[in-house]
Amino acid sequence: MLFATYRLFFEAAKDGGTVVRPLFFEFPEEPATHGISEQFMWGSAMLIAPVLSKQSNTVYAYIPCGASWFSLRTTEFGIRAQRGFSFIHASTTELPPVFIRENGKANGKMYWDDGESIVDDFNIHSYIELDVNFTTGITSRLVLTKVKWGIGANVPYIERINFFGYDAIPLLGTIRRESGALHLSSETTADHATERFDLVARGIFDFDNDNQVIITWQNHQSLKRTKTFDCRYDAIPLLGTIRRESGALHLSSETTVDHATERFDLVARGIFDFDIDNQVIITWQNHQLYDIAPPEARVTCIPESLQSFVDDEAICNARGCIWDSHFWYNAPSCYFPKVSGYTIRSTADGVTLLEDYKGFKNPYQENRPLLTFTATSIQHTTLNIRIAPSLEKRYYLLTSTF
């Protein structure tokens, strides 16, 4: 992480930009990132999910679906991370969860200077800038280009490059440097199970003599996996909304949803009959990703369960709430989505206007379309909160002044 951090601050000082940024800066198309404030991106490639709760050994985090991710922690180094919402182990004896982003191409830069000089002008500052570009397919191609060379810089050779998410099998005998010699080490290894390829060799790049180095090799395509950047089923389907557009669909009690493993099993009579059906269209609604709440923030959707145990998945589905089959201590199995009830329409002169949120239907009664909310402090000792229908006049007692 030291090289990556140095590069980020170097670029921020030289060209402007941010080092720490929210997730939605990099993944604006994923609604789940819009409300996340307890995780952050370190540059565009690293995601950090810090432990913020005292004595906690897990983190409830969201791993964006728009890329593949690999852990940088020592005990899980290079292991592919599950995307979507999940609980991630966070031991106090190691780094917090840190993930690196990967896709079909890789490019970046490396900067090197004495690490001590104060930079007044980058035009005269002595440093090295190396551009790295990598693409893969039937042929993999690694291009290292020296963009700037600082006089008097003492830089070690590059003799090792680690590739994560490398889901092909490289033919080691085909690894070639287009100009100059490349002496492959016995430490060069490829592990298809963990999707990791370590290229170790003398002659990858010599900063004193090389301006550009191109290294290529062939891959076994028969072993290459089909890669997808879509998440598994990481939404929560509303089972009560499952409909077949024509014909009957009889849902079975075996229809289950497990958000932890991102699995949804639809079991029903009437999905498809080869003797009768030519085309069947089945639709249902989903809770949004940002509706899913961690156990400590859940509000029960079956309040009668506080008196006696009646937590029931059928009741939960009928009310349109979220069901979690996992047991959490002091947390309801059936709970309201995080976005429900009312949302803020406007605020003026200390009065907030709330409107009914149409994305979730109140299972008990119809919501008032508009409410007003005010909060005032009385002599700094009492907080006066008022919530009232905005379209109805309140009744006040008549009083006389004597």
mmCIF file of C-alpha atoms in Angstrom, residues 146-376:
data_model
loop_
_atom_site.group_PDB
_atom_site.id
_atom_site.type_symbol
_atom_site.label_atom_id
_atom_site.label_comp_id
_atom_site.label_asym_id
_atom_site.label_seq_id
_atom_site.Cartn_x
_atom_site.Cartn_y
_atom_site.Cartn_z
ATOM 1 C CA LYS A 146 9.512 5.520 -18.507
ATOM 2 C CA VAL A 147 7.793 8.907 -18.875
ATOM 3 C CA LYS A 148 10.258 10.989 -16.845
ATOM 4 C CA TRP A 149 13.768 10.273 -15.587
ATOM 5 C CA GLY A 150 15.202 12.130 -12.614
ATOM 6 C CA ILE A 151 18.934 12.820 -12.615
ATOM 7 C CA GLY A 152 20.768 11.065 -9.795
ATOM 8 C CA ALA A 153 17.846 8.847 -8.858
ATOM 9 C CA ASN A 154 18.815 5.457 -7.467
ATOM 10 C CA VAL A 155 15.984 3.057 -8.271
ATOM 11 C CA PRO A 156 16.079 -0.735 -7.828
ATOM 12 C CA TYR A 157 15.258 -3.010 -10.752
ATOM 13 C CA ILE A 158 11.712 -4.281 -11.204
ATOM 14 C CA GLU A 159 11.968 -8.055 -10.888
ATOM 15 C CA ARG A 160 8.512 -9.090 -9.641
ATOM 16 C CA ILE A 161 4.934 -8.272 -10.704
ATOM 17 C CA ASN A 162 1.866 -9.872 -9.069
ATOM 18 C CA PHE A 163 -1.385 -10.256 -11.043
ATOM 19 C CA PHE A 164 -4.685 -10.788 -9.199
ATOM 20 C CA GLY A 165 -7.879 -12.018 -10.838
ATOM 21 C CA TYR A 166 -5.809 -13.750 -13.509
ATOM 22 C CA ASP A 167 -8.379 -16.340 -14.551
ATOM 23 C CA ALA A 168 -6.400 -17.885 -17.421
ATOM 24 C CA ILE A 169 -3.390 -20.227 -17.336
ATOM 25 C CA PRO A 170 -0.290 -18.515 -18.775
ATOM 26 C CA LEU A 171 2.004 -20.602 -20.962
ATOM 27 C CA LEU A 172 5.265 -19.833 -19.165
ATOM 28 C CA GLY A 173 7.344 -21.024 -22.126
ATOM 29 C CA THR A 174 5.863 -18.246 -24.289
ATOM 30 C CA ILE A 175 6.830 -15.312 -22.022
ATOM 31 C CA ARG A 176 8.991 -12.970 -24.103
ATOM 32 C CA ARG A 177 10.458 -9.494 -23.826
ATOM 33 C CA GLU A 178 10.304 -7.811 -27.241
ATOM 34 C CA SER A 179 13.784 -6.299 -26.898
ATOM 35 C CA GLY A 180 16.453 -7.396 -24.457
ATOM 36 C CA ALA A 181 16.801 -10.537 -22.371
ATOM 37 C CA LEU A 182 14.310 -11.817 -19.804
ATOM 38 C CA HIS A 183 15.538 -14.507 -17.393
ATOM 39 C CA LEU A 184 12.537 -16.217 -15.841
ATOM 40 C CA SER A 185 12.887 -17.314 -12.206
ATOM 41 C CA SER A 186 11.628 -20.605 -10.768
ATOM 42 C CA GLU A 187 9.494 -18.448 -8.449
ATOM 43 C CA THR A 188 7.243 -17.552 -11.401
ATOM 44 C CA THR A 189 3.987 -19.360 -10.574
ATOM 45 C CA ALA A 190 0.348 -19.412 -11.666
ATOM 46 C CA ASP A 191 -2.466 -20.603 -9.376
ATOM 47 C CA HIS A 192 -5.742 -20.937 -11.272
ATOM 48 C CA ALA A 193 -7.725 -21.710 -8.089
ATOM 49 C CA THR A 194 -6.844 -18.361 -6.498
ATOM 50 C CA GLU A 195 -6.569 -16.547 -9.882
ATOM 51 C CA ARG A 196 -3.067 -15.333 -9.110
ATOM 52 C CA PHE A 197 -0.014 -15.117 -11.390
ATOM 53 C CA ASP A 198 3.393 -14.057 -10.038
ATOM 54 C CA LEU A 199 5.886 -13.026 -12.733
ATOM 55 C CA VAL A 200 9.431 -13.116 -11.300
ATOM 56 C CA ALA A 201 12.406 -12.510 -13.591
ATOM 57 C CA ARG A 202 15.626 -10.577 -14.109
ATOM 58 C CA GLY A 203 15.216 -8.047 -16.886
ATOM 59 C CA ILE A 204 11.617 -6.907 -16.367
ATOM 60 C CA PHE A 205 12.713 -3.260 -16.152
ATOM 61 C CA ASP A 206 16.043 -1.477 -15.599
ATOM 62 C CA PHE A 207 15.523 2.232 -14.929
ATOM 63 C CA ASP A 208 19.094 3.100 -15.954
ATOM 64 C CA ASN A 209 18.897 1.497 -19.408
ATOM 65 C CA ASP A 210 15.270 0.931 -20.393
ATOM 66 C CA ASN A 211 12.852 3.516 -21.760
ATOM 67 C CA GLN A 212 10.066 1.106 -22.710
ATOM 68 C CA VAL A 213 9.706 -2.631 -22.167
ATOM 69 C CA ILE A 214 6.991 -4.803 -23.744
ATOM 70 C CA ILE A 215 6.474 -8.329 -22.371
ATOM 71 C CA THR A 216 3.969 -10.737 -23.949
ATOM 72 C CA TRP A 217 2.818 -14.311 -23.417
ATOM 73 C CA GLN A 218 0.081 -16.703 -24.516
ATOM 74 C CA ASN A 219 -2.690 -18.153 -22.344
ATOM 75 C CA HIS A 220 -4.575 -21.439 -22.238
ATOM 76 C CA GLN A 221 -8.051 -20.355 -23.355
ATOM 77 C CA SER A 222 -9.726 -23.706 -22.707
ATOM 78 C CA LEU A 223 -9.270 -23.153 -18.974
ATOM 79 C CA LYS A 224 -10.292 -19.510 -18.981
ATOM 80 C CA ARG A 225 -13.456 -18.836 -17.043
ATOM 81 C CA THR A 226 -16.340 -16.769 -18.324
ATOM 82 C CA LYS A 227 -16.162 -13.573 -16.335
ATOM 83 C CA THR A 228 -19.148 -11.447 -15.374
ATOM 84 C CA PHE A 229 -19.271 -8.215 -13.449
ATOM 85 C CA ASP A 230 -22.891 -8.612 -12.424
ATOM 86 C CA CYS A 231 -23.710 -9.232 -8.782
ATOM 87 C CA ARG A 232 -25.401 -12.385 -7.723
ATOM 88 C CA TYR A 233 -28.976 -11.933 -6.464
ATOM 89 C CA ASP A 234 -28.142 -9.304 -3.862
ATOM 90 C CA ALA A 235 -31.578 -7.667 -3.668
ATOM 91 C CA ILE A 236 -34.462 -8.782 -1.473
ATOM 92 C CA PRO A 237 -37.428 -9.932 -3.584
ATOM 93 C CA LEU A 238 -40.928 -9.129 -2.321
ATOM 94 C CA LEU A 239 -42.416 -12.613 -2.500
ATOM 95 C CA GLY A 240 -45.950 -11.278 -2.308
ATOM 96 C CA THR A 241 -45.464 -9.462 -5.625
ATOM 97 C CA ILE A 242 -44.403 -12.513 -7.680
ATOM 98 C CA ARG A 243 -46.836 -12.803 -10.594
ATOM 99 C CA ARG A 244 -47.110 -14.777 -13.808
ATOM 100 C CA GLU A 245 -48.463 -12.518 -16.547
ATOM 101 C CA SER A 246 -50.776 -15.230 -17.907
ATOM 102 C CA GLY A 247 -51.856 -18.375 -16.092
ATOM 103 C CA ALA A 248 -51.638 -19.337 -12.442
ATOM 104 C CA LEU A 249 -48.492 -19.487 -10.331
ATOM 105 C CA HIS A 250 -48.712 -21.327 -7.003
ATOM 106 C CA LEU A 251 -45.759 -20.361 -4.822
ATOM 107 C CA SER A 252 -44.281 -23.089 -2.625
ATOM 108 C CA SER A 253 -43.105 -22.655 0.956
ATOM 109 C CA GLU A 254 -39.695 -23.792 -0.333
ATOM 110 C CA THR A 255 -39.261 -20.430 -2.063
ATOM 111 C CA THR A 256 -36.468 -18.876 -0.014
ATOM 112 C CA VAL A 257 -34.138 -15.903 -0.020
ATOM 113 C CA ASP A 258 -30.717 -15.854 1.636
ATOM 114 C CA HIS A 259 -29.133 -12.435 1.375
ATOM 115 C CA ALA A 260 -25.894 -13.562 3.038
ATOM 116 C CA THR A 261 -25.157 -15.996 0.192
ATOM 117 C CA GLU A 262 -27.005 -13.864 -2.414
ATOM 118 C CA ARG A 263 -29.255 -16.769 -3.360
ATOM 119 C CA PHE A 264 -32.929 -16.749 -4.303
ATOM 120 C CA ASP A 265 -34.760 -20.060 -4.904
ATOM 121 C CA LEU A 266 -38.093 -19.683 -6.720
ATOM 122 C CA VAL A 267 -40.155 -22.852 -6.247
ATOM 123 C CA ALA A 268 -43.705 -22.939 -7.608
ATOM 124 C CA ARG A 269 -46.230 -24.890 -9.633
ATOM 125 C CA GLY A 270 -46.882 -23.188 -12.930
ATOM 126 C CA ILE A 271 -43.441 -21.783 -13.775
ATOM 127 C CA PHE A 272 -43.408 -23.587 -17.138
ATOM 128 C CA ASP A 273 -45.380 -26.463 -18.693
ATOM 129 C CA PHE A 274 -43.724 -27.751 -21.871
ATOM 130 C CA ASP A 275 -46.979 -29.296 -23.127
ATOM 131 C CA ILE A 276 -48.986 -26.061 -22.868
ATOM 132 C CA ASP A 277 -46.703 -23.025 -22.573
ATOM 133 C CA ASN A 278 -44.879 -21.266 -25.391
ATOM 134 C CA GLN A 279 -43.721 -18.272 -23.382
ATOM 135 C CA VAL A 280 -44.010 -17.451 -19.688
ATOM 136 C CA ILE A 281 -43.180 -14.072 -18.151
ATOM 137 C CA ILE A 282 -42.816 -13.874 -14.361
ATOM 138 C CA THR A 283 -42.232 -10.576 -12.593
ATOM 139 C CA TRP A 284 -41.710 -9.353 -9.027
ATOM 140 C CA GLN A 285 -40.585 -6.300 -7.113
ATOM 141 C CA ASN A 286 -37.414 -5.969 -5.057
ATOM 142 C CA HIS A 287 -36.331 -3.975 -2.071
ATOM 143 C CA GLN A 288 -33.531 -1.632 -3.038
ATOM 144 C CA LEU A 289 -30.021 -2.510 -1.863
ATOM 145 C CA TYR A 290 -29.946 0.493 0.454
ATOM 146 C CA ASP A 291 -33.122 -0.738 2.207
ATOM 147 C CA ILE A 292 -31.174 -3.528 3.907
ATOM 148 C CA ALA A 293 -30.318 -2.581 7.486
ATOM 149 C CA PRO A 294 -27.666 -4.037 9.815
ATOM 150 C CA PRO A 295 -29.090 -5.908 12.852
ATOM 151 C CA GLU A 296 -28.516 -3.065 15.319
ATOM 152 C CA ALA A 297 -30.531 -0.609 13.165
ATOM 153 C CA ARG A 298 -33.617 -2.745 12.494
ATOM 154 C CA VAL A 299 -37.167 -1.795 13.483
ATOM 155 C CA THR A 300 -39.537 -4.725 13.809
ATOM 156 C CA CYS A 301 -42.331 -4.995 11.269
ATOM 157 C CA ILE A 302 -44.252 -7.404 13.522
ATOM 158 C CA PRO A 303 -44.626 -5.420 16.778
ATOM 159 C CA GLU A 304 -46.927 -8.082 18.212
ATOM 160 C CA SER A 305 -43.854 -10.319 18.405
ATOM 161 C CA LEU A 306 -42.679 -8.159 21.317
ATOM 162 C CA GLN A 307 -45.449 -9.740 23.421
ATOM 163 C CA SER A 308 -45.172 -13.293 22.130
ATOM 164 C CA PHE A 309 -43.041 -15.011 19.533
ATOM 165 C CA VAL A 310 -44.950 -14.683 16.259
ATOM 166 C CA ASP A 311 -42.125 -13.784 13.886
ATOM 167 C CA ASP A 312 -43.416 -15.455 10.761
ATOM 168 C CA GLU A 313 -42.028 -15.222 7.241
ATOM 169 C CA ALA A 314 -45.502 -15.360 5.668
ATOM 170 C CA ILE A 315 -46.678 -12.387 7.773
ATOM 171 C CA CYS A 316 -43.474 -10.516 6.911
ATOM 172 C CA ASN A 317 -43.900 -11.073 3.175
ATOM 173 C CA ALA A 318 -47.559 -10.067 3.310
ATOM 174 C CA ARG A 319 -46.587 -6.763 4.940
ATOM 175 C CA GLY A 320 -43.886 -6.096 2.348
ATOM 176 C CA CYS A 321 -41.091 -6.024 4.919
ATOM 177 C CA ILE A 322 -37.661 -7.662 4.845
ATOM 178 C CA TRP A 323 -37.174 -11.152 6.251
ATOM 179 C CA ASP A 324 -33.785 -12.354 7.506
ATOM 180 C CA SER A 325 -33.649 -16.062 8.273
ATOM 181 C CA HIS A 326 -30.407 -15.697 10.250
ATOM 182 C CA PHE A 327 -30.678 -15.293 14.008
ATOM 183 C CA TRP A 328 -29.334 -12.021 15.395
ATOM 184 C CA TYR A 329 -29.395 -11.410 19.156
ATOM 185 C CA ASN A 330 -31.858 -8.626 20.081
ATOM 186 C CA ALA A 331 -32.632 -7.991 16.409
ATOM 187 C CA PRO A 332 -35.965 -8.752 14.684
ATOM 188 C CA SER A 333 -36.130 -11.295 11.880
ATOM 189 C CA CYS A 334 -38.727 -9.161 10.096
ATOM 190 C CA TYR A 335 -37.961 -5.468 9.794
ATOM 191 C CA PHE A 336 -38.871 -2.317 7.905
ATOM 192 C CA PRO A 337 -36.635 -1.254 5.008
ATOM 193 C CA LYS A 338 -34.387 1.673 5.851
ATOM 194 C CA VAL A 339 -36.244 3.875 3.372
ATOM 195 C CA SER A 340 -39.907 3.843 4.408
ATOM 196 C CA GLY A 341 -42.541 6.063 6.007
ATOM 197 C CA TYR A 342 -41.811 9.665 5.052
ATOM 198 C CA THR A 343 -39.145 11.617 3.203
ATOM 199 C CA ILE A 344 -38.293 15.332 3.403
ATOM 200 C CA ARG A 345 -39.859 17.481 0.697
ATOM 201 C CA SER A 346 -38.706 20.897 1.898
ATOM 202 C CA THR A 347 -37.565 22.909 4.915
ATOM 203 C CA ALA A 348 -38.344 26.600 5.482
ATOM 204 C CA ASP A 349 -38.557 28.869 8.536
ATOM 205 C CA GLY A 350 -37.879 25.995 10.924
ATOM 206 C CA VAL A 351 -40.735 23.866 9.512
ATOM 207 C CA THR A 352 -39.974 20.650 7.644
ATOM 208 C CA LEU A 353 -42.547 19.286 5.219
ATOM 209 C CA LEU A 354 -42.633 15.464 5.041
ATOM 210 C CA GLU A 355 -44.325 13.529 2.263
ATOM 211 C CA ASP A 356 -45.462 9.925 2.094
ATOM 212 C CA TYR A 357 -42.777 7.663 0.598
ATOM 213 C CA LYS A 358 -44.490 5.836 -2.275
ATOM 214 C CA GLY A 359 -41.817 3.158 -2.552
ATOM 215 C CA PHE A 360 -43.123 1.334 0.519
ATOM 216 C CA LYS A 361 -46.751 0.831 1.535
ATOM 217 C CA ASN A 362 -47.615 1.123 5.235
ATOM 218 C CA PRO A 363 -48.845 -2.393 6.180
ATOM 219 C CA TYR A 364 -51.126 -1.078 8.947
ATOM 220 C CA GLN A 365 -52.966 1.893 7.463
ATOM 221 C CA GLU A 366 -52.709 4.573 4.789
ATOM 222 C CA ASN A 367 -50.133 7.261 5.525
ATOM 223 C CA ARG A 368 -51.152 10.881 5.596
ATOM 224 C CA PRO A 369 -49.944 12.434 2.321
ATOM 225 C CA LEU A 370 -48.139 15.344 4.018
ATOM 226 C CA LEU A 371 -46.924 16.071 7.548
ATOM 227 C CA THR A 372 -45.227 19.062 9.113
ATOM 228 C CA PHE A 373 -42.378 18.609 11.571
ATOM 229 C CA THR A 374 -41.042 21.262 13.939
ATOM 230 C CA ALA A 375 -38.571 21.074 16.808
ATOM 231 C CA THR A 376 -37.955 23.983 19.173
#
